[in-house]
Coordinates of C-alpha atoms and ligand atoms in Angstrom, one line a residue:
M1 CA 15.1 -50.7 26.9
T2 CA 17.9 -53.5 26.6
R3 CA 16.4 -56.6 25.7
P4 CA 17.3 -58.5 29.8
A5 CA 15.6 -54.7 31.5
R6 CA 12.4 -56.1 29.1
A7 CA 12.4 -59.5 30.3
A8 CA 12.5 -58.6 33.9
H9 CA 9.9 -56.2 33.1
R10 CA 7.9 -59.3 31.4
V11 CA 8.2 -61.4 34.6
V12 CA 7.4 -58.4 37.2
S13 CA 4.2 -58.0 34.8
A14 CA 3.1 -61.7 35.2
I15 CA 3.5 -61.9 38.9
T16 CA 1.9 -58.3 39.8
K17 CA -1.0 -57.9 37.3
P18 CA -3.0 -59.4 39.4
L19 CA -2.2 -58.2 42.4
T20 CA -2.0 -53.9 40.8
T21 CA -5.4 -54.3 38.1
P22 CA -7.2 -52.3 37.5
L23 CA -3.6 -50.3 38.1
G24 CA -0.6 -51.5 35.7
V25 CA 2.9 -51.9 36.7
E26 CA 4.0 -48.8 34.9
D27 CA 1.0 -47.0 36.8
F28 CA 3.7 -48.3 40.4
V29 CA 7.0 -47.9 38.5
A30 CA 6.1 -44.1 37.4
L31 CA 5.8 -44.1 41.3
V32 CA 9.2 -44.8 42.2
N33 CA 10.5 -42.9 39.1
P34 CA 7.6 -40.5 37.2
L35 CA 10.1 -39.7 34.9
S36 CA 10.1 -43.1 33.4
S37 CA 6.3 -43.4 32.7
R38 CA 5.4 -44.5 29.2
R39 CA 1.7 -43.1 29.8
Q40 CA 2.7 -39.5 30.0
L41 CA 6.0 -38.1 29.3
R42 CA 6.9 -35.7 32.8
G43 CA 10.1 -33.9 33.4
I44 CA 11.2 -32.9 37.1
V45 CA 12.0 -29.9 38.5
T46 CA 15.6 -28.9 38.5
G47 CA 16.0 -25.0 39.0
I48 CA 14.2 -22.2 39.8
V49 CA 15.1 -18.4 39.1
A50 CA 13.3 -15.1 39.3
E51 CA 13.8 -13.3 36.3
T52 CA 12.2 -10.0 38.1
T53 CA 9.2 -10.0 40.3
D54 CA 6.5 -11.4 38.1
S55 CA 8.5 -13.9 36.6
A56 CA 11.2 -17.0 36.4
T57 CA 13.2 -19.5 34.8
I58 CA 12.1 -22.9 35.5
T59 CA 14.2 -25.3 34.4
F60 CA 13.8 -29.2 34.3
R61 CA 14.8 -32.7 33.5
P62 CA 12.4 -33.8 30.4
G63 CA 11.8 -38.2 31.4
R64 CA 11.5 -40.9 28.4
G65 CA 9.9 -38.8 25.1
W66 CA 11.6 -36.2 25.3
Q67 CA 13.4 -34.3 22.4
A68 CA 15.8 -32.2 22.4
H69 CA 14.6 -28.9 20.8
H70 CA 15.5 -25.9 19.0
A71 CA 16.2 -22.8 19.7
G72 CA 13.3 -20.8 19.2
Q73 CA 10.4 -23.7 19.8
W74 CA 7.8 -24.3 22.3
A75 CA 6.5 -27.5 24.8
R76 CA 2.6 -28.0 26.0
I77 CA 3.5 -27.6 30.3
G78 CA 0.6 -29.3 32.2
V79 CA 0.8 -28.7 36.0
E80 CA -2.1 -29.7 38.7
I81 CA -3.8 -27.6 40.8
D82 CA -6.2 -28.1 42.8
G83 CA -6.5 -31.4 41.2
V84 CA -7.2 -30.4 37.8
R85 CA -4.7 -30.5 34.7
H86 CA -4.0 -27.7 33.3
W87 CA -2.1 -27.2 30.1
R88 CA -0.1 -23.9 28.7
S89 CA 2.5 -23.7 26.4
Y90 CA 6.1 -21.9 26.9
S91 CA 8.6 -21.8 24.5
L92 CA 12.2 -22.8 25.6
S93 CA 14.1 -20.2 26.6
T94 CA 17.6 -22.0 26.6
G95 CA 19.8 -22.8 24.0
A96 CA 19.4 -26.0 21.4
G97 CA 21.2 -29.1 23.1
E98 CA 21.1 -27.2 26.8
E99 CA 18.4 -28.6 29.2
P100 CA 15.5 -27.6 28.8
A101 CA 13.8 -24.6 30.8
I102 CA 10.7 -21.9 30.4
T103 CA 10.7 -18.5 31.9
V104 CA 7.3 -17.9 32.5
T105 CA 5.8 -14.1 33.4
A106 CA 2.6 -14.5 36.0
I107 CA -0.5 -13.1 34.4
G108 CA -3.3 -15.8 35.0
K109 CA -4.2 -19.0 37.0
V110 CA -1.0 -21.3 35.4
S111 CA 1.1 -18.9 35.3
D112 CA 1.5 -17.4 38.5
H113 CA 1.1 -21.0 39.9
L114 CA 4.4 -22.0 37.5
V115 CA 6.1 -18.5 38.9
H116 CA 4.9 -18.5 42.6
R117 CA 4.3 -21.8 43.9
T118 CA 6.2 -24.6 41.5
R119 CA 9.6 -26.0 43.9
V120 CA 12.8 -28.2 42.8
G121 CA 11.7 -31.5 42.7
D122 CA 8.3 -30.4 41.7
I123 CA 6.6 -32.7 38.6
L124 CA 5.9 -31.3 34.9
F125 CA 3.7 -32.8 32.3
L126 CA 4.8 -32.9 28.9
A127 CA 4.5 -32.5 25.3
P128 CA 8.0 -32.7 23.3
P129 CA 8.7 -29.5 21.7
Q130 CA 7.4 -28.1 18.1
G131 CA 7.2 -25.1 16.5
D132 CA 8.5 -23.5 13.1
F133 CA 9.6 -20.5 14.6
V134 CA 13.7 -21.5 14.7
L135 CA 16.7 -20.3 12.8
P136 CA 16.9 -20.4 9.4
T137 CA 19.7 -23.0 8.4
G138 CA 22.2 -20.3 7.3
P139 CA 23.7 -17.9 8.7
R140 CA 22.3 -13.6 7.4
P141 CA 22.1 -10.7 9.5
L142 CA 18.9 -10.8 11.7
L143 CA 16.9 -8.4 13.4
M144 CA 15.0 -10.0 16.5
I145 CA 12.0 -7.4 18.0
T146 CA 10.5 -8.5 21.2
A147 CA 8.5 -6.7 24.1
G148 CA 7.5 -8.5 27.1
S149 CA 7.7 -12.5 27.3
G150 CA 7.8 -12.6 23.5
I151 CA 11.5 -12.3 24.6
T152 CA 11.6 -16.1 25.1
P153 CA 11.9 -17.5 22.2
V154 CA 14.6 -15.0 20.6
M155 CA 16.6 -15.7 24.0
S156 CA 17.0 -19.1 23.1
M157 CA 18.3 -18.1 19.7
V158 CA 20.4 -15.4 20.6
R159 CA 21.9 -18.2 23.1
T160 CA 22.2 -20.4 20.9
L161 CA 24.1 -18.6 18.2
V162 CA 26.3 -17.0 20.1
R163 CA 27.7 -20.7 20.8
Q164 CA 27.5 -21.8 17.8
R165 CA 28.0 -19.3 14.7
T166 CA 30.8 -17.3 15.1
D167 CA 29.7 -15.1 11.7
A168 CA 26.5 -14.2 13.5
D169 CA 25.4 -10.8 12.7
V170 CA 22.0 -10.1 15.3
V171 CA 20.3 -6.8 16.5
L172 CA 17.9 -7.9 19.7
I173 CA 15.3 -5.2 19.9
H174 CA 13.6 -5.6 22.8
S175 CA 11.1 -3.4 24.3
S176 CA 10.2 -3.7 28.4
R177 CA 8.5 -1.6 30.8
D178 CA 12.0 -0.2 32.2
R179 CA 14.9 -1.9 33.7
T180 CA 13.1 -3.9 36.3
D181 CA 10.9 -5.2 34.1
A182 CA 13.2 -6.4 31.7
L183 CA 13.8 -10.2 31.2
F184 CA 17.8 -11.7 30.7
F185 CA 19.0 -8.3 30.4
D186 CA 22.7 -8.4 32.8
E187 CA 22.9 -11.6 30.7
L188 CA 22.3 -9.8 27.6
L189 CA 24.2 -7.2 28.3
D190 CA 27.5 -9.1 29.1
L191 CA 26.5 -11.4 25.4
A192 CA 26.7 -8.5 23.6
D193 CA 29.7 -7.1 25.3
R194 CA 31.7 -10.7 24.2
H195 CA 30.2 -11.2 20.3
D196 CA 31.0 -8.8 18.3
G197 CA 28.5 -9.8 16.4
L198 CA 25.2 -9.5 18.9
T199 CA 23.6 -5.6 19.0
V200 CA 21.2 -5.2 22.0
V201 CA 19.1 -2.6 22.2
S202 CA 17.4 -1.9 25.7
W203 CA 13.7 -0.2 24.7
F204 CA 12.0 1.1 27.6
T205 CA 8.7 2.3 27.3
S206 CA 8.7 4.2 30.4
D207 CA 10.9 6.6 28.7
R208 CA 10.1 6.2 24.9
G209 CA 6.6 5.0 25.1
R210 CA 5.9 1.9 23.4
I211 CA 7.7 1.3 19.5
D212 CA 5.8 2.1 16.8
L213 CA 6.7 -0.5 14.0
G214 CA 3.0 0.0 12.1
Q215 CA 6.3 2.6 10.5
A216 CA 9.8 3.2 9.8
R217 CA 10.7 6.1 11.5
D218 CA 11.4 3.9 15.2
L219 CA 13.1 1.4 12.9
D220 CA 15.1 3.8 11.0
V221 CA 16.9 5.4 14.0
V222 CA 17.3 2.1 16.3
C223 CA 18.8 0.0 12.9
P224 CA 19.0 1.5 10.0
D225 CA 19.8 -1.2 7.7
W226 CA 16.5 -3.5 9.0
R227 CA 15.2 -3.8 6.0
T228 CA 17.9 -5.9 4.8
R229 CA 17.4 -8.5 7.7
T230 CA 15.2 -11.3 7.9
T231 CA 13.3 -10.0 11.0
Y232 CA 12.0 -12.8 13.8
L233 CA 9.3 -10.8 16.2
C234 CA 7.8 -11.7 19.4
G235 CA 5.5 -9.7 21.6
P236 CA 2.1 -8.8 22.3
A237 CA -0.9 -8.5 19.3
E238 CA -0.8 -5.2 18.2
M239 CA 2.4 -5.1 17.9
L240 CA 2.6 -8.1 15.9
D241 CA -0.3 -7.0 13.7
A242 CA 1.1 -3.5 13.1
A243 CA 4.6 -4.6 12.0
T244 CA 3.1 -7.9 9.9
E245 CA 1.0 -4.6 8.6
H246 CA 4.0 -2.8 7.5
W247 CA 6.1 -4.6 6.4
R248 CA 4.0 -6.7 4.2
G249 CA 3.7 -3.0 2.4
E250 CA 7.3 -2.3 2.4
D251 CA 7.1 -6.0 0.3
L252 CA 8.7 -7.2 2.9
D253 CA 6.5 -9.6 4.7
H254 CA 8.8 -12.9 3.1
Q255 CA 11.1 -11.6 5.2
L256 CA 9.6 -11.7 8.7
V257 CA 9.0 -14.7 11.2
V258 CA 6.5 -14.4 13.5
E259 CA 5.6 -15.8 16.7
R260 CA 2.1 -15.4 18.1
F261 CA 1.4 -16.5 22.4
A262 CA -2.3 -15.9 21.6
P263 CA -4.7 -16.6 18.6
A264 CA -4.7 -13.8 15.9
L265 CA -8.7 -13.2 16.6
L266 CA -10.5 -11.0 14.3
P267 CA -11.5 -7.5 15.3
G268 CA -15.3 -8.1 16.5
A269 CA -16.2 -11.1 15.0
G270 CA -18.3 -12.2 18.2
G271 CA -21.9 -12.2 17.5
V272 CA -24.8 -13.4 19.8
G273 CA -24.2 -15.9 22.1
G274 CA -26.1 -18.8 23.4
V275 CA -27.0 -21.4 26.8
V276 CA -23.7 -24.2 26.0
Q277 CA -25.0 -27.7 27.6
F278 CA -21.3 -29.9 28.1
E279 CA -23.2 -33.1 28.0
K280 CA -21.2 -35.6 29.8
S281 CA -20.1 -33.0 32.5
D282 CA -23.7 -32.3 32.7
K283 CA -23.1 -28.4 34.0
E284 CA -24.6 -25.7 31.3
A285 CA -22.9 -22.3 31.0
N286 CA -24.3 -18.8 29.2
A287 CA -21.7 -17.9 26.3
P288 CA -21.0 -14.9 24.9
G289 CA -20.2 -14.7 21.3
D290 CA -17.0 -13.8 22.0
T291 CA -15.5 -16.2 24.2
T292 CA -14.3 -19.2 23.7
L293 CA -15.8 -22.5 24.2
L294 CA -12.3 -23.7 25.9
E295 CA -12.7 -20.5 28.5
V296 CA -16.5 -21.2 28.6
G297 CA -15.9 -24.9 29.7
E298 CA -13.1 -24.1 31.9
S299 CA -15.2 -20.7 34.3
A300 CA -18.2 -24.1 34.1
G301 CA -15.6 -26.0 36.5
V302 CA -15.7 -28.5 33.0
V303 CA -12.2 -30.3 32.4
M304 CA -11.5 -29.0 28.9
P305 CA -8.5 -30.6 26.9
S306 CA -6.2 -28.0 26.1
G307 CA -2.8 -27.3 24.6
C308 CA -1.7 -24.2 22.4
R309 CA -5.4 -22.9 23.3
M310 CA -4.8 -20.8 19.5
G311 CA -6.1 -22.6 17.1
I312 CA -2.6 -25.0 16.2
C313 CA -2.2 -28.0 18.2
R314 CA -5.8 -29.3 18.1
T315 CA -6.1 -31.3 21.6
C316 CA -8.9 -29.4 21.9
L317 CA -11.1 -31.2 19.4
T318 CA -14.2 -32.2 21.2
P319 CA -17.2 -33.2 19.7
L320 CA -20.4 -31.0 18.7
R321 CA -23.8 -32.7 19.1
A322 CA -26.6 -29.8 18.1
G323 CA -26.4 -26.3 17.2
Q324 CA -23.3 -24.0 15.5
V325 CA -20.0 -22.2 16.8
R326 CA -18.6 -18.9 15.1
D327 CA -14.5 -19.4 14.4
L328 CA -13.5 -16.1 16.1
R329 CA -10.0 -16.2 13.7
T330 CA -12.5 -15.4 10.2
G331 CA -16.0 -14.8 11.4
E332 CA -17.3 -18.2 10.0
V333 CA -20.3 -19.7 11.3
H334 CA -20.0 -23.4 11.6
G335 CA -20.9 -26.6 13.1
E336 CA -22.5 -30.0 11.9
E337 CA -23.3 -32.7 14.8
G338 CA -21.1 -34.6 15.2
D339 CA -18.4 -32.1 13.6
L340 CA -14.9 -32.1 15.6
I341 CA -14.8 -28.5 17.7
Q342 CA -11.2 -26.8 18.3
T343 CA -13.2 -25.1 21.5
C344 CA -9.6 -22.2 21.8
V345 CA -10.9 -20.3 18.8
N346 CA -14.5 -20.8 18.7
A347 CA -17.5 -19.7 20.5
A348 CA -21.3 -20.2 20.7
A349 CA -23.1 -18.8 17.5
G350 CA -26.7 -19.9 19.5
P351 CA -27.3 -22.7 21.6
V352 CA -24.5 -25.2 21.6
Q353 CA -24.0 -28.9 23.1
L354 CA -21.6 -30.7 23.1
D355 CA -19.8 -34.5 23.6
I356 CA -17.6 -33.2 27.0
Ligands
LIG1 C1 3.6 -21.1 21.6 C2 3.3 -20.3 22.8 C3 4.3 -19.9 23.0 C4 4.1 -19.2 24.9 N1 5.3 -18.9 25.4 C5 5.4 -18.3 26.3 C6 6.5 -17.8 27.4 O1 7.6 -18.3 27.2 N2 6.4 -17.2 28.9 C7 5.6 -16.8 28.7 O2 5.3 -16.5 30.5 N3 4.0 -16.7 28.4 C8 4.3 -18.1 26.8 N4 2.9 -18.5 25.9 C9 1.7 -17.6 26.8 C10 1.2 -18.8 28.1 O3 0.9 -20.6 26.8 C11 0.1 -19.0 28.5 O4 -1.5 -18.1 27.8 C12 0.5 -17.5 29.9 O5 1.1 -18.4 31.0 C13 -0.9 -17.4 30.3 O6 -1.9 -18.6 30.8 P1 -2.3 -18.4 32.8 O7 -3.1 -19.9 32.7 O8 -1.9 -17.9 33.5 O9 -3.5 -17.4 32.0 P2 -5.1 -17.4 32.2 O10 -6.0 -17.7 33.0 O11 -5.6 -18.1 30.5 O12 -5.5 -15.9 30.8 C14 -5.7 -14.6 31.6 C15 -5.2 -13.7 31.2 O13 -4.1 -13.4 29.9 C16 -4.5 -13.5 28.7 N5 -3.7 -13.8 28.4 C17 -3.3 -15.1 27.6 N6 -2.2 -15.0 26.8 C18 -1.7 -13.7 27.1 C19 -0.6 -13.0 26.7 N7 0.4 -13.9 26.2 N8 -0.4 -11.8 26.8 C20 -1.2 -11.1 27.1 N9 -2.4 -11.6 27.5 C21 -2.7 -12.9 27.6 C22 -6.1 -14.4 28.3 O14 -6.4 -14.1 27.3 C23 -6.8 -13.9 29.9 O15 -7.8 -12.7 29.4 C24 3.5 -19.2 25.1 C25 2.0 -19.6 24.1 C26 2.2 -19.9 23.2 C27 1.4 -20.4 22.4
LIG2 S1 -6.3 -25.6 22.3 FE1 -4.1 -26.4 20.7 S2 -5.5 -25.9 19.3 FE2 -7.2 -25.5 20.7

């Protein structure tokens, strides 16, 4: 804010404060211009493009507090559904320096709302971009392997690379069910046509079955020099797990950069659950031992704080009043009264009381 604007703000504050309490002047300014809010970063939806029958790209103009994204980063996006604000994470699919956009595939509550019910002019709640799934600083041969909505951060990288680096050498293998299910299909064909350094391989599982990253056979066919390339990978958990294992086995794990959309849970990590009491909300629920406390709370109608939902951002930290919880990533049972619990990756291990 400039100095005259600050002075004007102070005068307006002094005059209106007694009239507007308990709401602050900020709240009224935010009603007139939602993007000006200093309490909560917001964005206004400026465009929506249907990509496939169940996915759409939503472009938005962010308000104050937003920072330009690096190609490959993600942001927490909040939407209000039936009066309750829900947060999820979405990779920014536009290139660095372009107006931010997310490309969402409808698979559940929030994604369905974003894809099918969002309109131009709607307000999104935002947190600034973050994440270290970003391009290397120097030029080097790259292999990008994606499946389904996992292409979104890589699309941002490709869009950035073709614009910024004439020496780019990128092979992108994108797996989807078929042509109609493939995100950005036409744009990628066009980019590959215009840029010698970009090769796009569309892998349709309806024709070829799933790409097997657990061994070299498929890779040797579609990208014979894959061992010499730094590989960026984003897709379903099984694909990421198989590739991680394979690259490790080949002693190439230092060349593999993985982005996950869901936490890497230890298979069979769940155990005996219990009754969970959400004290301040005056609710309780029977919690299976393999279901996160976040999901249990949400199903019981408790307004649970959340962000990445995969154990990174710590937005979901909730004080434990009593009982113990199980970390579904490691199987470890832990917890003492007063501990802050990441509800998105922990499940009940017996009866639990949470201070929420
Ligand atoms: C860093 C990051 C980036 C992401 N980027 C994108 C993106 O660019 N585009 C996009 O569409 N989504 C992206 N996601 C996933 C997104 O945050 C939501 O998880 C997804 O939209 C489902 O939320 P929902 O409320 O619609 O479904 P929910 O109602 O929360 O879940 C529905 C069911 O789907 C399961 N589920 C959640 N995520 C996935 C998944 N990725 N694959 C399969 N099953 C899943 C849940 O466990 C649940 O059983 C990203 C997630 C992270 C952590
Ligand atoms: S929601 Fe991000 S750590 Fe739990």
